[in-house]
Amino acid sequence: MFNVFPLSKQGGPSRFEDEKEQESDSDAIKEMPEIPNETKKETKYEKEINKKMTPFLVAARNGIVEMVNEILIKIPSAIHNTNSRKENVLHVAVKYRQPLIVETLRSIYKHSKPELWNNLILAVDVEENTVLHLAAEALGGDKPCQIAGAALQMMWDIKWFQV
C-alpha cells in the first residue's frame, strides 16, 4: 500500500533530505500494471444498486413495514416514487419478495383509494414488466431459497403466487 501524502506531511524527513526515497516510491507507482476494464467485474448486487432509490423504495425492498407506514403518513405523495427503471413501490416489493409490504399497501389503498391501487398494479417498468411478470421472475431458480426443503419452498411459492 502506498501513502499519498509526502513524508514531510506525515512527520517524516523533509523533501530535501530523502529525495531518492520519494523517487523510488513514484517509480513503484508507475510500474504497477493497470487493470483492464474487462477484468473489473461487478457483482449482481452492485448492478442492482440504484442511485435513484428513495428511502421509501429502499424500505420496501428490505421489507421494513414500519418505515413504509411512517413515510406514507408523513409524505403521502411518496407512493408515486419510482426508481430509474420506473419501478414503483409495489414492483420493488414483489421483485424482492416482501409480502408484508404488499399486504400493507393493499390494506391501505385497496378500499380507500382503489384508483391509486389499480394504477400501482397496472404500472409497467422500463422493460414493460407488470407486477405479475416480476412475481413470476421472483419464483425463478436464480434467487437463493428462503426456506429449506423442496416441499416447503413449493408451499412458499404457491402462497406468494396467491398473494
PDB file of N, CA and C in Angstrom, residues 97 138-161:
ATOM      1  N   ARG A  97     -39.604 -10.012  -3.043  1.00  0.00           N
ATOM      2  CA  ARG A  97     -40.412 -10.933  -2.231  1.00  0.00           C
ATOM      3  C   ARG A  97     -40.672 -10.407  -0.829  1.00  0.00           C
ATOM      4  N   ALA A 138     -39.573 -13.655  -9.734  1.00  0.00           N
ATOM      5  CA  ALA A 138     -39.091 -13.899  -8.378  1.00  0.00           C
ATOM      6  C   ALA A 138     -39.157 -15.378  -8.020  1.00  0.00           C
ATOM      7  N   LEU A 139     -40.033 -16.131  -8.693  1.00  0.00           N
ATOM      8  CA  LEU A 139     -40.142 -17.563  -8.430  1.00  0.00           C
ATOM      9  C   LEU A 139     -39.057 -18.358  -9.134  1.00  0.00           C
ATOM     10  N   GLY A 140     -38.279 -17.711  -9.988  1.00  0.00           N
ATOM     11  CA  GLY A 140     -37.225 -18.385 -10.735  1.00  0.00           C
ATOM     12  C   GLY A 140     -36.156 -18.958  -9.823  1.00  0.00           C
ATOM     13  N   GLY A 141     -35.312 -19.811 -10.377  1.00  0.00           N
ATOM     14  CA  GLY A 141     -34.302 -20.505  -9.594  1.00  0.00           C
ATOM     15  C   GLY A 141     -33.039 -19.714  -9.352  1.00  0.00           C
ATOM     16  N   ASP A 142     -32.933 -18.491  -9.853  1.00  0.00           N
ATOM     17  CA  ASP A 142     -31.688 -17.755  -9.700  1.00  0.00           C
ATOM     18  C   ASP A 142     -31.534 -17.121  -8.328  1.00  0.00           C
ATOM     19  N   LYS A 143     -32.594 -17.070  -7.538  1.00  0.00           N
ATOM     20  CA  LYS A 143     -32.500 -16.490  -6.208  1.00  0.00           C
ATOM     21  C   LYS A 143     -32.371 -17.597  -5.177  1.00  0.00           C
ATOM     22  N   PRO A 144     -31.635 -17.358  -4.115  1.00  0.00           N
ATOM     23  CA  PRO A 144     -31.482 -18.402  -3.094  1.00  0.00           C
ATOM     24  C   PRO A 144     -32.803 -18.662  -2.382  1.00  0.00           C
ATOM     25  N   CYS A 145     -32.990 -19.889  -1.983  1.00  0.00           N
ATOM     26  CA  CYS A 145     -34.220 -20.293  -1.299  1.00  0.00           C
ATOM     27  C   CYS A 145     -34.281 -19.631   0.069  1.00  0.00           C
ATOM     28  N   GLN A 146     -35.462 -19.146   0.411  1.00  0.00           N
ATOM     29  CA  GLN A 146     -35.645 -18.579   1.735  1.00  0.00           C
ATOM     30  C   GLN A 146     -36.020 -19.664   2.738  1.00  0.00           C
ATOM     31  N   ILE A 147     -36.532 -20.788   2.227  1.00  0.00           N
ATOM     32  CA  ILE A 147     -36.993 -21.864   3.084  1.00  0.00           C
ATOM     33  C   ILE A 147     -36.243 -23.124   2.691  1.00  0.00           C
ATOM     34  N   ALA A 148     -35.764 -23.861   3.692  1.00  0.00           N
ATOM     35  CA  ALA A 148     -35.043 -25.093   3.416  1.00  0.00           C
ATOM     36  C   ALA A 148     -36.037 -26.192   3.057  1.00  0.00           C
ATOM     37  N   GLY A 149     -35.681 -27.016   2.111  1.00  0.00           N
ATOM     38  CA  GLY A 149     -36.535 -28.135   1.724  1.00  0.00           C
ATOM     39  C   GLY A 149     -37.383 -27.810   0.520  1.00  0.00           C
ATOM     40  N   ALA A 150     -37.499 -28.763  -0.380  1.00  0.00           N
ATOM     41  CA  ALA A 150     -38.228 -28.537  -1.626  1.00  0.00           C
ATOM     42  C   ALA A 150     -39.725 -28.360  -1.393  1.00  0.00           C
ATOM     43  N   ALA A 151     -40.309 -29.169  -0.512  1.00  0.00           N
ATOM     44  CA  ALA A 151     -41.749 -29.080  -0.266  1.00  0.00           C
ATOM     45  C   ALA A 151     -42.121 -27.738   0.374  1.00  0.00           C
ATOM     46  N   LEU A 152     -41.317 -27.310   1.338  1.00  0.00           N
ATOM     47  CA  LEU A 152     -41.595 -26.018   1.962  1.00  0.00           C
ATOM     48  C   LEU A 152     -41.394 -24.872   0.983  1.00  0.00           C
ATOM     49  N   GLN A 153     -40.414 -25.003   0.111  1.00  0.00           N
ATOM     50  CA  GLN A 153     -40.189 -23.970  -0.897  1.00  0.00           C
ATOM     51  C   GLN A 153     -41.372 -23.900  -1.851  1.00  0.00           C
ATOM     52  N   MET A 154     -41.918 -25.058  -2.236  1.00  0.00           N
ATOM     53  CA  MET A 154     -43.066 -25.075  -3.134  1.00  0.00           C
ATOM     54  C   MET A 154     -44.286 -24.448  -2.445  1.00  0.00           C
ATOM     55  N   MET A 155     -44.475 -24.734  -1.160  1.00  0.00           N
ATOM     56  CA  MET A 155     -45.587 -24.115  -0.431  1.00  0.00           C
ATOM     57  C   MET A 155     -45.429 -22.598  -0.392  1.00  0.00           C
ATOM     58  N   TRP A 156     -44.208 -22.123  -0.176  1.00  0.00           N
ATOM     59  CA  TRP A 156     -43.947 -20.690  -0.157  1.00  0.00           C
ATOM     60  C   TRP A 156     -44.240 -20.077  -1.527  1.00  0.00           C
ATOM     61  N   ASP A 157     -43.817 -20.723  -2.595  1.00  0.00           N
ATOM     62  CA  ASP A 157     -44.051 -20.204  -3.937  1.00  0.00           C
ATOM     63  C   ASP A 157     -45.538 -20.144  -4.260  1.00  0.00           C
ATOM     64  N   ILE A 158     -46.316 -21.169  -3.852  1.00  0.00           N
ATOM     65  CA  ILE A 158     -47.756 -21.161  -4.097  1.00  0.00           C
ATOM     66  C   ILE A 158     -48.413 -20.034  -3.326  1.00  0.00           C
ATOM     67  N   LYS A 159     -48.006 -19.859  -2.080  1.00  0.00           N
ATOM     68  CA  LYS A 159     -48.575 -18.772  -1.278  1.00  0.00           C
ATOM     69  C   LYS A 159     -48.236 -17.413  -1.875  1.00  0.00           C
ATOM     70  N   TRP A 160     -47.006 -17.248  -2.325  1.00  0.00           N
ATOM     71  CA  TRP A 160     -46.583 -15.988  -2.936  1.00  0.00           C
ATOM     72  C   TRP A 160     -47.376 -15.731  -4.212  1.00  0.00           C
ATOM     73  N   PHE A 161     -47.637 -16.757  -5.009  1.00  0.00           N
ATOM     74  CA  PHE A 161     -48.407 -16.606  -6.234  1.00  0.00           C
ATOM     75  C   PHE A 161     -49.851 -16.190  -5.896  1.00  0.00           C
TER      76      PHE A 161
END
